[in-house]
Amino acid sequence: MDLVSNMASTTTSSISSPSTLKGPSSPSLLVPSSIKKLHGRAFYESIGSPKFVLAPMVDQSEFAWRLLTRSFMSPDSKDLVAYTPMLHARMFGETPKFRDAHFQPLRTSWAQHPDSGSPPASSAAYLDGNPGIDRPLFTQFCANDPDELLKAAKYVAPFCDAVDLNLGCPQGIARKGKYGAFLQEDQELIYNLINKLHLHLDVPVTSKIRILETKEKTLEYAKNVLKAGASILTVHGRVREQKGHKTGLADWSVIRYLREQLPKETVLFANGNILRREDIDQCLEETGADGVMSAEGNLYDPSVFSEAPAVGREGREYWRGKDGRGGWRMDAVLRRYMDIIYKYVLEVPSPTRKPLYLPSDPVEETLTSIKPEEEAEEGPPKKKQKRQKSEKSTSPNHLAMQPHIFKLLRPLVARHHHIRDALARCRAGDIEAFENVLQMVEVVVKDGLKQYKDTDGQSWEEELAKDERLKDMKAAEVVPKGGLEETKGEHCKSSLAMVKACKRPWWVVQPYVRPLPIEALAKGALALSKKDKAKLALGDEKRKAEMASGSSGKLDVEKIGNREEKMDIPKDGLVCG
């Protein structure tokens, strides 16, 4: 169903769309001005009342990744809504090349897209917002000028279900550009940004914020956003200063406070502390939110929103160990991801491959290991052939492949350095190089599964005993069965309980548990500022505890030394808000 049909067939709010604004730089809108748009809970229910939310992440929540995440859900499920990566409103509205490089709903360039009042032919639909495979979809912008935001939003409105204003990005680039979380001191500007879209855009506006120093101030902030016209409010339970090594734990109690104080019809999404599916269920219960958003947890495990297959129905993609714990196999998830790139981005058939290995398969000829490019072969050295340089790809789906795969394979590449090195040499658009990495992964996963079976699980138990982060755990610290609730007390002091709860064999996708600020301080990865050292010298134990846990968001720290986990991986993309 297209946008016009969808809006015409559902209940409407009292907010009507203004007449279409036409101009040389504005695309035509597909929704006639006579049709009223939905607002608030009516809108939320019209898109299926999704309770799982794939977060907006800079250069990381692009089409192919969204589709990979959706692939773990039931085909007819409406439980997942996804956000685009954060887009810069001014650049998006003014620069055709920027639009073409970051949002690709059509096969034609937006600079050449005719300004007509009729929707493009269905054959023109391409990737972002494709009504058959990429809905519901919210498009997120950062902005500090209402007119610039509206201009950009009008381009994407025909291809998404809502437009979101980023008010949560804590990164230095947001401080410099005055957007994201660095607008929170200017509540009047925030109101004007949201209200501009609410009054003049043909799809609803939503917004994502971070909590403030107190729950009372956060409530006033939330009320301002909703009063301006936001249909859905997403709240990240961390303050602006909580990022990087001092991320710490999100405060769900503030989100619960908002739920109790705001009108019941308010649609509220919660964000923070989501590593596993169990955490989602617990967050829904503790906060009372309508939906739960996952960002970094999804990057390491794109199946985070889905249920595990029933025992006996694992197939070739899901692995379950002797203790009943398991996860999706890395070779299976990577193969899915590659197949999405082939089918939708490149629009070519996937290579013919053998079925994924199972230890129960009949014995056959051993799969030949894929050699790293630089490994020497027998005989006299051969002259290296220069590879023809291919044109650099600007597709966001190609550019995101390497960082995505490094996160997916984190435990695997830490063990198999030849795969790490091969992946590090991959370049955007070089699909053959990525296919070679996939083959290498399939080989080592097969070896790992075979060893696990041959040793009756002992091979994994021996590796688990060598884990550096778990060596100091006391014998009484057993694996928690539940989510954050059962680890909350220990998690506030140490991340080790959660590490053990999440730990799986290296061939299974799994969350990455960041050390807490107090642990980073102990290891020398963080240093207190002079101001905070002075506070500590005063002997204020309460303030000391707040700073060490990262819960106050007041800790100014900087990275020093080289005492971090050593892994040759590219710089992480910004995970904003």
Coordinates of C-alpha atoms in Angstrom, one line a residue:
M1 CA 0.0 0.0 0.0
D2 CA 1.5 3.4 -1.0
L3 CA 1.6 6.4 1.4
V4 CA -1.5 8.0 0.0
S5 CA -3.6 4.9 0.3
N6 CA -2.3 4.2 3.7
M7 CA -3.1 7.6 5.1
A8 CA -6.6 7.7 3.4
S9 CA -7.6 4.4 4.9
T10 CA -6.8 5.3 8.6
T11 CA -8.2 7.5 11.3
T12 CA -7.0 11.1 11.1
S13 CA -6.1 13.7 13.7
S14 CA -7.2 17.4 13.7
I15 CA -3.9 18.4 12.2
S16 CA -4.2 18.9 8.5
S17 CA -1.5 19.3 5.9
P18 CA -1.0 22.6 4.3
S19 CA -1.1 23.0 0.5
T20 CA 2.0 21.7 -1.3
L21 CA 4.8 24.1 -1.4
K22 CA 6.4 24.3 -4.8
G23 CA 9.7 25.7 -5.8
P24 CA 12.7 25.0 -8.0
S25 CA 14.6 23.2 -5.2
S26 CA 11.7 21.4 -3.5
P27 CA 10.3 18.0 -4.6
S28 CA 6.6 17.5 -5.1
L29 CA 4.7 15.8 -2.3
L30 CA 2.7 12.7 -2.8
V31 CA 0.0 13.5 -0.3
P32 CA -2.8 15.9 -1.4
S33 CA -3.4 18.8 1.0
S34 CA -7.0 17.6 1.5
I35 CA -5.8 14.5 3.4
K36 CA -5.2 14.9 7.1
K37 CA -2.3 13.2 8.7
L38 CA -2.3 11.0 11.8
H39 CA -0.8 12.1 15.0
G40 CA 0.4 10.5 18.3
R41 CA -1.0 7.1 19.2
A42 CA -3.3 7.0 16.2
F43 CA -0.3 7.2 14.0
Y44 CA 1.6 4.7 16.1
E45 CA -1.2 2.2 15.8
S46 CA -1.5 2.8 12.0
I47 CA 2.0 1.4 11.5
G48 CA 1.4 -1.7 13.6
S49 CA 2.3 -0.5 17.1
P50 CA 5.9 -1.8 16.8
K51 CA 7.6 -2.5 20.1
F52 CA 11.1 -3.1 18.6
V53 CA 13.0 -0.1 17.4
L54 CA 16.2 -0.1 15.3
A55 CA 18.1 3.1 16.3
P56 CA 19.4 5.8 14.0
M57 CA 23.1 5.4 13.8
V58 CA 25.5 7.6 11.7
D59 CA 26.6 5.6 8.7
Q60 CA 25.4 2.3 10.4
S61 CA 21.6 2.0 10.1
E62 CA 21.6 2.0 6.3
F63 CA 19.2 0.0 4.1
A64 CA 21.1 -3.2 3.9
W65 CA 21.6 -3.4 7.7
R66 CA 18.0 -2.5 8.3
L67 CA 17.0 -5.3 6.0
L68 CA 19.3 -7.8 7.7
T69 CA 17.7 -6.9 11.1
R70 CA 14.2 -7.3 9.6
S71 CA 15.2 -10.7 8.2
F72 CA 15.2 -12.2 11.7
M73 CA 11.6 -11.1 12.2
S74 CA 8.5 -12.9 10.9
P75 CA 7.9 -11.9 7.3
D76 CA 4.4 -10.5 8.1
S77 CA 5.5 -8.9 11.4
K78 CA 4.9 -5.2 12.1
D79 CA 6.8 -5.3 15.4
L80 CA 9.9 -3.5 14.1
V81 CA 10.3 0.1 13.1
A82 CA 13.7 1.3 11.8
Y83 CA 15.4 4.6 11.5
T84 CA 17.8 5.8 8.8
P85 CA 21.2 7.1 9.7
M86 CA 21.2 10.7 11.0
L87 CA 21.3 13.1 8.0
H88 CA 22.5 16.7 8.0
A89 CA 19.4 18.7 7.1
R90 CA 21.2 21.7 5.5
M91 CA 23.5 19.6 3.4
F92 CA 20.6 17.3 2.4
G93 CA 18.4 20.1 1.3
E94 CA 21.0 22.1 -0.6
T95 CA 23.2 19.4 -2.2
P96 CA 21.9 16.9 -4.7
K97 CA 25.0 14.8 -4.6
F98 CA 24.7 14.5 -0.8
R99 CA 21.1 13.4 -1.2
D100 CA 22.0 10.8 -3.8
A101 CA 24.8 9.4 -1.7
H102 CA 22.8 9.1 1.6
F103 CA 19.2 8.3 0.7
Q104 CA 18.3 6.2 -2.3
P105 CA 14.5 5.7 -2.6
L106 CA 14.6 6.0 -6.4
R107 CA 16.7 4.6 -9.2
T108 CA 17.1 8.1 -10.7
S109 CA 19.1 11.0 -9.3
W110 CA 17.1 13.4 -7.1
A111 CA 18.6 16.3 -9.0
Q112 CA 16.7 15.0 -12.1
H113 CA 13.5 13.9 -10.4
P114 CA 10.7 15.9 -11.9
D115 CA 8.7 18.2 -9.7
S116 CA 5.3 16.8 -10.5
G117 CA 2.2 16.2 -8.4
S118 CA 2.1 12.5 -9.2
P119 CA 4.0 9.7 -7.4
P120 CA 6.8 8.0 -9.3
A121 CA 6.1 4.7 -10.9
S122 CA 6.5 1.6 -8.7
S123 CA 9.3 0.4 -10.9
A124 CA 11.3 3.5 -9.8
A125 CA 11.3 2.4 -6.2
Y126 CA 14.8 1.3 -5.2
L127 CA 16.1 0.9 -1.6
D128 CA 15.3 3.4 1.2
G129 CA 11.7 3.4 2.1
N130 CA 10.8 0.7 -0.4
P131 CA 7.1 0.0 0.5
G132 CA 7.6 -3.7 0.0
I133 CA 10.6 -4.3 2.2
D134 CA 11.7 -1.2 4.2
R135 CA 8.7 -0.1 6.2
P136 CA 7.9 1.3 8.6
L137 CA 10.8 3.7 8.3
F138 CA 11.6 7.0 10.1
T139 CA 14.1 9.3 8.5
Q140 CA 16.2 11.2 11.0
F141 CA 17.8 14.7 10.6
C142 CA 20.0 16.9 12.7
A143 CA 19.3 20.6 12.3
N144 CA 19.3 24.0 14.0
D145 CA 17.3 26.0 11.5
P146 CA 13.5 25.2 11.1
D147 CA 13.4 26.3 7.5
E148 CA 16.4 24.1 6.6
L149 CA 14.9 21.2 8.4
L150 CA 11.5 21.5 6.6
K151 CA 13.2 21.8 3.2
A152 CA 15.1 18.6 3.8
A153 CA 12.2 16.8 5.3
K154 CA 10.0 17.5 2.3
Y155 CA 12.4 15.5 0.1
V156 CA 12.0 12.3 2.2
A157 CA 8.4 12.6 3.3
P158 CA 7.0 10.6 0.3
F159 CA 9.3 7.7 1.1
C160 CA 9.0 7.3 4.9
D161 CA 6.4 7.1 7.6
A162 CA 7.8 9.9 9.8
V163 CA 10.6 12.4 10.1
D164 CA 12.7 12.4 13.3
L165 CA 14.7 15.3 14.9
N166 CA 17.9 14.2 16.5
L167 CA 18.3 15.8 19.9
G168 CA 20.5 13.1 21.4
C169 CA 23.8 13.1 19.5
P170 CA 26.6 13.8 22.2
Q171 CA 29.6 13.8 19.9
G172 CA 32.0 16.6 19.5
I173 CA 30.9 17.2 15.9
A174 CA 27.4 17.9 17.2
R175 CA 28.8 20.4 19.7
K176 CA 30.7 22.2 16.9
G177 CA 27.7 22.3 14.6
K178 CA 25.2 23.1 17.4
Y179 CA 22.8 20.2 16.9
G180 CA 21.8 17.0 18.6
A181 CA 22.1 17.0 22.4
F182 CA 23.8 20.5 22.2
L183 CA 20.4 22.1 21.5
Q184 CA 18.9 21.1 24.9
E185 CA 19.8 24.4 26.5
D186 CA 17.7 26.2 23.8
Q187 CA 14.2 24.9 24.4
E188 CA 12.6 27.6 22.2
L189 CA 14.6 26.5 19.2
I190 CA 13.7 22.9 19.8
Y191 CA 10.0 23.8 19.9
N192 CA 10.3 25.8 16.7
L193 CA 12.1 23.0 14.9
I194 CA 9.5 20.3 15.8
N195 CA 6.5 22.6 15.4
K196 CA 7.6 23.7 11.9
L197 CA 7.4 20.1 10.7
H198 CA 4.3 19.4 12.7
L199 CA 2.4 22.2 10.9
H200 CA 3.9 22.0 7.4
L201 CA 4.9 18.4 6.7
D202 CA 2.6 15.7 5.4
V203 CA 4.0 13.0 7.7
P204 CA 4.3 13.0 11.5
V205 CA 7.4 14.3 13.3
T206 CA 9.1 12.4 16.1
S207 CA 12.1 13.2 18.3
K208 CA 14.8 11.5 20.3
I209 CA 16.2 13.1 23.4
R210 CA 18.6 12.4 26.3
I211 CA 17.8 12.8 29.9
L212 CA 18.9 15.9 31.9
E213 CA 20.5 16.2 35.3
T214 CA 17.2 15.7 37.1
K215 CA 14.0 13.8 36.3
E216 CA 12.0 17.0 36.8
K217 CA 14.0 18.9 34.2
T218 CA 13.7 15.9 31.9
L219 CA 9.9 16.0 32.3
E220 CA 9.8 19.7 31.3
Y221 CA 12.0 18.9 28.3
A222 CA 9.7 16.1 27.2
K223 CA 6.6 18.2 27.6
N224 CA 8.1 20.9 25.4
V225 CA 8.9 18.3 22.7
L226 CA 5.4 16.9 22.8
K227 CA 3.7 20.3 23.0
A228 CA 5.6 21.3 19.8
G229 CA 3.9 18.4 18.0
A230 CA 6.1 15.3 18.3
S231 CA 4.0 12.1 17.7
I232 CA 6.5 9.8 19.3
L233 CA 9.1 10.6 22.0
T234 CA 12.2 8.4 22.3
V235 CA 14.2 8.8 25.5
H236 CA 17.8 7.7 25.9
G237 CA 18.4 7.1 29.6
R238 CA 21.8 8.7 29.7
V239 CA 22.9 12.3 30.0
R240 CA 24.9 14.1 27.3
E241 CA 28.3 13.5 28.9
Q242 CA 27.8 9.7 29.0
K243 CA 29.7 8.5 25.9
G244 CA 32.7 6.4 24.9
H245 CA 34.5 5.0 27.9
K246 CA 32.3 6.8 30.3
T247 CA 29.1 5.6 28.8
G248 CA 28.0 3.8 32.0
L249 CA 24.5 2.5 32.6
A250 CA 21.3 4.1 31.3
D251 CA 18.8 5.2 34.0
W252 CA 15.5 3.4 33.3
S253 CA 13.9 5.0 36.4
V254 CA 13.8 8.4 34.7
I255 CA 12.0 6.9 31.7
R256 CA 9.5 5.2 34.1
Y257 CA 9.0 8.6 35.8
L258 CA 8.2 10.1 32.4
R259 CA 5.8 7.3 31.6
E260 CA 3.9 8.0 34.9
Q261 CA 3.9 11.8 34.5
L262 CA 3.1 12.2 30.8
P263 CA -0.4 11.7 29.4
K264 CA -1.3 8.1 28.9
E265 CA -1.8 8.6 25.1
T266 CA 1.9 9.6 24.8
V267 CA 3.9 7.1 22.7
L268 CA 7.2 6.5 24.4
F269 CA 10.3 4.6 23.2
A270 CA 13.1 3.7 25.7
N271 CA 16.7 3.5 24.8
G272 CA 19.8 2.3 26.7
N273 CA 21.2 -0.9 28.3
I274 CA 20.0 -3.2 25.5
L275 CA 22.4 -6.0 24.8
R276 CA 20.1 -9.0 24.5
R277 CA 16.4 -9.9 23.8
E278 CA 16.0 -10.5 27.6
D279 CA 17.0 -6.9 28.2
I280 CA 14.2 -5.7 25.8
D281 CA 11.5 -7.6 27.7
Q282 CA 12.8 -6.3 31.0
C283 CA 13.0 -2.7 29.8
L284 CA 9.4 -2.8 28.6
E285 CA 8.4 -4.0 32.0
E286 CA 10.5 -1.6 34.1
T287 CA 9.9 1.6 32.0
G288 CA 6.3 1.0 30.8
A289 CA 7.5 2.2 27.4
D290 CA 5.6 1.3 24.2
G291 CA 8.8 0.3 22.4
V292 CA 12.5 -0.3 23.0
M293 CA 15.3 0.9 20.9
S294 CA 18.6 -0.8 20.4
A295 CA 21.7 0.8 18.8
E296 CA 25.1 -0.8 19.6
G297 CA 23.5 -4.0 20.8
N298 CA 22.0 -4.4 17.3
L299 CA 25.4 -3.7 15.6
Y300 CA 27.0 -6.7 17.3
D301 CA 23.9 -8.9 17.1
P302 CA 21.3 -8.0 14.4
S303 CA 19.0 -10.7 15.7
V304 CA 18.6 -8.9 19.1
F305 CA 14.9 -8.3 18.5
S306 CA 14.1 -11.9 17.5
E307 CA 13.3 -15.0 19.5
A308 CA 15.7 -18.0 19.3
P309 CA 14.4 -21.0 17.3
A310 CA 12.7 -23.7 19.3
V311 CA 14.9 -26.7 20.3
G312 CA 15.2 -29.0 17.4
R313 CA 14.4 -26.3 14.8
E314 CA 17.8 -24.6 14.7
G315 CA 18.5 -25.6 11.1
R316 CA 21.9 -24.6 9.7
E317 CA 21.9 -21.0 10.8
Y318 CA 21.4 -21.3 14.6
W319 CA 23.8 -23.1 17.0
R320 CA 22.8 -24.4 20.4
G321 CA 25.4 -25.9 22.8
K322 CA 25.1 -28.7 25.4
D323 CA 24.0 -26.3 28.1
G324 CA 21.1 -25.1 25.9
R325 CA 22.6 -21.6 25.3
G326 CA 23.4 -20.6 21.8
G327 CA 23.1 -17.9 19.1
W328 CA 23.1 -17.3 15.3
R329 CA 26.2 -18.5 13.6
M330 CA 28.6 -15.9 12.2
D331 CA 28.9 -17.6 8.9
A332 CA 25.1 -17.7 8.5
V333 CA 24.6 -14.0 9.5
L334 CA 27.4 -12.9 7.2
R335 CA 26.0 -14.9 4.4
R336 CA 22.6 -13.4 4.9
Y337 CA 24.1 -9.9 4.9
M338 CA 26.1 -10.6 1.7
D339 CA 23.0 -12.0 0.0
I340 CA 21.1 -8.8 0.7
I341 CA 23.9 -6.8 -0.9
Y342 CA 23.8 -9.0 -4.0
K343 CA 20.0 -9.1 -4.4
Y344 CA 19.0 -5.5 -3.5
V345 CA 22.0 -3.2 -3.8
L346 CA 23.9 -4.8 -6.7
E347 CA 20.8 -6.6 -8.2
V348 CA 22.7 -9.6 -9.2
P349 CA 22.4 -13.3 -8.2
S350 CA 24.3 -14.5 -5.2
P351 CA 27.2 -16.9 -5.9
T352 CA 26.3 -20.6 -5.8
R353 CA 27.4 -21.9 -2.4
K354 CA 27.4 -25.2 -0.5
P355 CA 25.0 -25.5 2.4
L356 CA 26.4 -24.4 5.7
Y357 CA 28.3 -27.1 7.6
L358 CA 26.6 -29.2 10.3
P359 CA 28.6 -31.7 12.4
S360 CA 25.8 -34.2 11.6
D361 CA 26.5 -33.9 7.8
P362 CA 27.9 -37.0 6.1
V363 CA 31.7 -37.0 5.9
E364 CA 32.9 -35.6 2.6
E365 CA 35.9 -34.0 1.1
T366 CA 37.4 -31.4 3.4
L367 CA 36.7 -27.8 2.4
T368 CA 39.9 -26.2 1.2
S369 CA 41.1 -23.4 3.3
I370 CA 41.1 -20.0 1.7
K371 CA 44.6 -18.6 1.8
P372 CA 45.3 -15.0 2.7
E373 CA 46.4 -13.1 -0.4
E374 CA 49.9 -12.5 0.9
E375 CA 50.6 -16.1 2.0
A376 CA 53.4 -17.7 0.0
E377 CA 52.8 -20.6 -2.3
E378 CA 55.1 -23.6 -3.1
G379 CA 57.6 -23.2 -5.8
P380 CA 59.4 -20.1 -7.0
P381 CA 57.9 -16.8 -6.0
K382 CA 55.4 -15.4 -8.5
K383 CA 55.3 -11.8 -9.6
K384 CA 52.3 -10.1 -8.0
Q385 CA 49.7 -9.1 -10.4
K386 CA 48.5 -5.5 -9.9
R387 CA 44.8 -5.5 -9.2
Q388 CA 42.9 -3.1 -11.4
K389 CA 41.6 -0.3 -9.3
S390 CA 37.8 -0.1 -9.3
E391 CA 36.0 3.1 -9.0
K392 CA 35.4 4.1 -5.4
S393 CA 31.9 3.4 -4.3
T394 CA 29.8 6.1 -2.7
S395 CA 26.9 3.9 -1.8
P396 CA 26.2 4.0 2.0
N397 CA 25.5 0.2 1.8
H398 CA 29.0 -0.4 0.4
L399 CA 30.7 2.0 2.7
A400 CA 29.2 0.4 5.8
M401 CA 30.1 -3.2 5.0
Q402 CA 33.6 -3.3 6.5
P403 CA 32.7 -1.7 9.9
H404 CA 29.6 -3.8 10.1
I405 CA 31.5 -7.1 9.5
F406 CA 34.2 -6.2 12.0
K407 CA 31.6 -5.8 14.7
L408 CA 29.8 -9.0 13.7
L409 CA 33.0 -11.0 13.7
R410 CA 34.7 -9.4 16.7
P411 CA 35.3 -12.5 18.7
L412 CA 36.2 -14.5 15.6
V413 CA 38.8 -12.0 14.2
A414 CA 40.4 -11.7 17.6
R415 CA 41.3 -15.3 17.3
H416 CA 41.8 -15.7 13.6
H417 CA 44.1 -12.9 12.6
H418 CA 44.3 -13.9 8.9
I419 CA 40.6 -13.1 8.6
R420 CA 41.1 -9.8 10.4
D421 CA 43.9 -8.9 8.1
A422 CA 41.9 -9.9 4.9
L423 CA 38.9 -7.9 6.1
A424 CA 41.1 -4.9 6.8
R425 CA 42.2 -4.9 3.2
C426 CA 38.7 -4.9 1.9
R427 CA 37.5 -1.7 0.2
A428 CA 34.1 -0.3 -0.3
G429 CA 32.5 -1.9 -3.4
D430 CA 35.0 -4.7 -3.7
I431 CA 32.4 -7.5 -3.4
E432 CA 34.9 -10.2 -4.4
A433 CA 37.1 -9.3 -1.4
F434 CA 34.2 -9.5 1.0
E435 CA 33.1 -12.8 -0.6
N436 CA 36.6 -14.2 0.1
V437 CA 36.2 -13.2 3.7
L438 CA 32.9 -15.0 3.9
Q439 CA 34.6 -18.2 2.6
M440 CA 37.3 -17.9 5.1
V441 CA 34.8 -17.5 7.9
E442 CA 32.9 -20.6 6.8
V443 CA 36.1 -22.6 7.0
V444 CA 37.0 -21.6 10.5
V445 CA 33.4 -21.9 11.8
K446 CA 33.3 -25.4 10.4
D447 CA 36.6 -26.2 12.3
G448 CA 35.2 -24.7 15.5
L449 CA 31.9 -26.7 15.3
K450 CA 33.8 -29.9 14.5
Q451 CA 36.2 -29.4 17.5
Y452 CA 33.2 -28.7 19.8
K453 CA 31.6 -32.0 18.7
D454 CA 34.8 -34.1 18.8
T455 CA 35.7 -32.9 22.3
D456 CA 32.1 -33.0 23.6
G457 CA 32.2 -29.3 24.3
Q458 CA 35.6 -29.4 26.1
S459 CA 37.3 -27.2 23.5
W460 CA 35.0 -24.3 24.3
E461 CA 35.2 -24.8 28.0
E462 CA 39.0 -24.6 27.8
E463 CA 38.8 -21.3 25.9
L464 CA 36.3 -19.9 28.3
A465 CA 38.7 -20.6 31.2
K466 CA 41.3 -18.5 29.5
D467 CA 39.1 -15.4 29.1
E468 CA 41.0 -12.5 30.7
R469 CA 37.9 -10.6 31.8
L470 CA 36.5 -13.6 33.6
K471 CA 39.6 -14.9 35.3
D472 CA 39.0 -12.8 38.4
M473 CA 35.4 -13.7 38.9
K474 CA 34.6 -15.4 42.2
A475 CA 33.2 -18.9 42.1
A476 CA 30.0 -17.6 43.5
E477 CA 29.4 -15.3 40.6
V478 CA 27.2 -17.7 38.5
V479 CA 25.8 -17.0 35.1
P480 CA 22.6 -14.9 35.5
K481 CA 19.5 -16.4 33.9
G482 CA 17.6 -13.1 33.5
G483 CA 18.3 -9.7 32.1
L484 CA 19.8 -6.6 33.7
E485 CA 17.6 -7.0 36.9
E486 CA 19.5 -10.1 38.0
T487 CA 22.8 -8.5 37.3
K488 CA 22.0 -4.9 38.3
G489 CA 23.7 -5.0 41.7
E490 CA 26.9 -6.4 40.3
H491 CA 26.7 -4.6 37.1
C492 CA 26.9 -1.3 38.9
K493 CA 30.2 -2.3 40.3
S494 CA 31.5 -4.5 37.5
S495 CA 30.6 -5.5 34.0
L496 CA 31.9 -9.1 34.5
A497 CA 28.6 -10.6 35.5
M498 CA 27.1 -9.3 32.2
V499 CA 30.1 -10.5 30.3
K500 CA 29.6 -14.0 31.5
A501 CA 25.9 -13.9 30.9
C502 CA 26.5 -12.8 27.2
K503 CA 29.6 -14.9 26.5
R504 CA 29.2 -17.4 23.7
P505 CA 31.7 -19.4 21.5
W506 CA 33.6 -17.3 19.1
W507 CA 31.6 -18.6 16.1
V508 CA 28.3 -17.1 17.4
V509 CA 27.3 -13.5 17.1
Q510 CA 27.1 -11.9 20.5
P511 CA 27.0 -8.6 22.4
Y512 CA 30.1 -6.6 23.2
V513 CA 30.0 -5.6 26.9
R514 CA 31.9 -2.3 27.4
P515 CA 33.9 -1.9 30.7
L516 CA 32.2 0.4 33.1
P517 CA 33.9 3.8 33.8
I518 CA 35.2 2.6 37.2
E519 CA 36.9 -0.3 35.4
A520 CA 38.4 2.0 32.8
L521 CA 39.7 4.2 35.5
A522 CA 41.3 1.3 37.3
K523 CA 43.0 0.1 34.1
G524 CA 44.3 3.6 33.2
A525 CA 42.2 4.0 30.1
L526 CA 40.6 7.1 31.7
A527 CA 41.9 10.0 33.7
L528 CA 40.1 12.4 36.0
S529 CA 40.2 16.1 35.2
K530 CA 41.8 18.4 37.8
K531 CA 38.4 19.6 38.8
D532 CA 37.2 16.1 39.6
K533 CA 40.4 15.2 41.4
A534 CA 39.8 18.2 43.7
K535 CA 36.3 16.9 44.4
L536 CA 37.7 13.5 45.2
A537 CA 40.2 15.0 47.6
L538 CA 37.3 16.6 49.6
G539 CA 36.3 13.1 50.6
D540 CA 32.8 13.3 49.2
E541 CA 32.1 9.5 49.0
K542 CA 28.7 10.1 47.4
R543 CA 30.1 12.2 44.6
K544 CA 33.0 9.8 44.2
A545 CA 30.5 6.9 43.7
E546 CA 28.6 8.9 41.1
M547 CA 31.6 9.8 39.1
A548 CA 33.0 6.2 39.2
S549 CA 29.7 4.7 38.0
G550 CA 29.2 7.3 35.3
S551 CA 25.6 7.8 36.5
S552 CA 26.0 11.5 37.1
G553 CA 27.3 12.3 33.7
K554 CA 29.6 14.9 35.2
L555 CA 32.9 13.0 34.8
D556 CA 35.3 14.8 32.5
V557 CA 37.9 12.2 31.3
E558 CA 40.3 11.7 28.5
K559 CA 41.9 8.6 27.0
I560 CA 45.5 8.0 27.9
G561 CA 48.1 5.4 27.3
N562 CA 47.6 2.3 25.2
R563 CA 46.2 -0.1 27.7
E564 CA 43.1 -0.9 25.7
E565 CA 42.2 -4.2 24.1
K566 CA 44.4 -4.5 21.1
M567 CA 42.5 -5.3 17.9
D568 CA 43.2 -3.9 14.4
I569 CA 39.8 -2.7 13.5
P570 CA 38.7 0.5 11.7
K571 CA 37.4 3.4 13.7
D572 CA 33.8 2.9 14.9
G573 CA 31.1 4.9 13.2
L574 CA 29.4 7.4 15.6
V575 CA 26.4 5.8 17.3
C576 CA 24.4 8.9 18.1
G577 CA 21.8 9.8 20.7

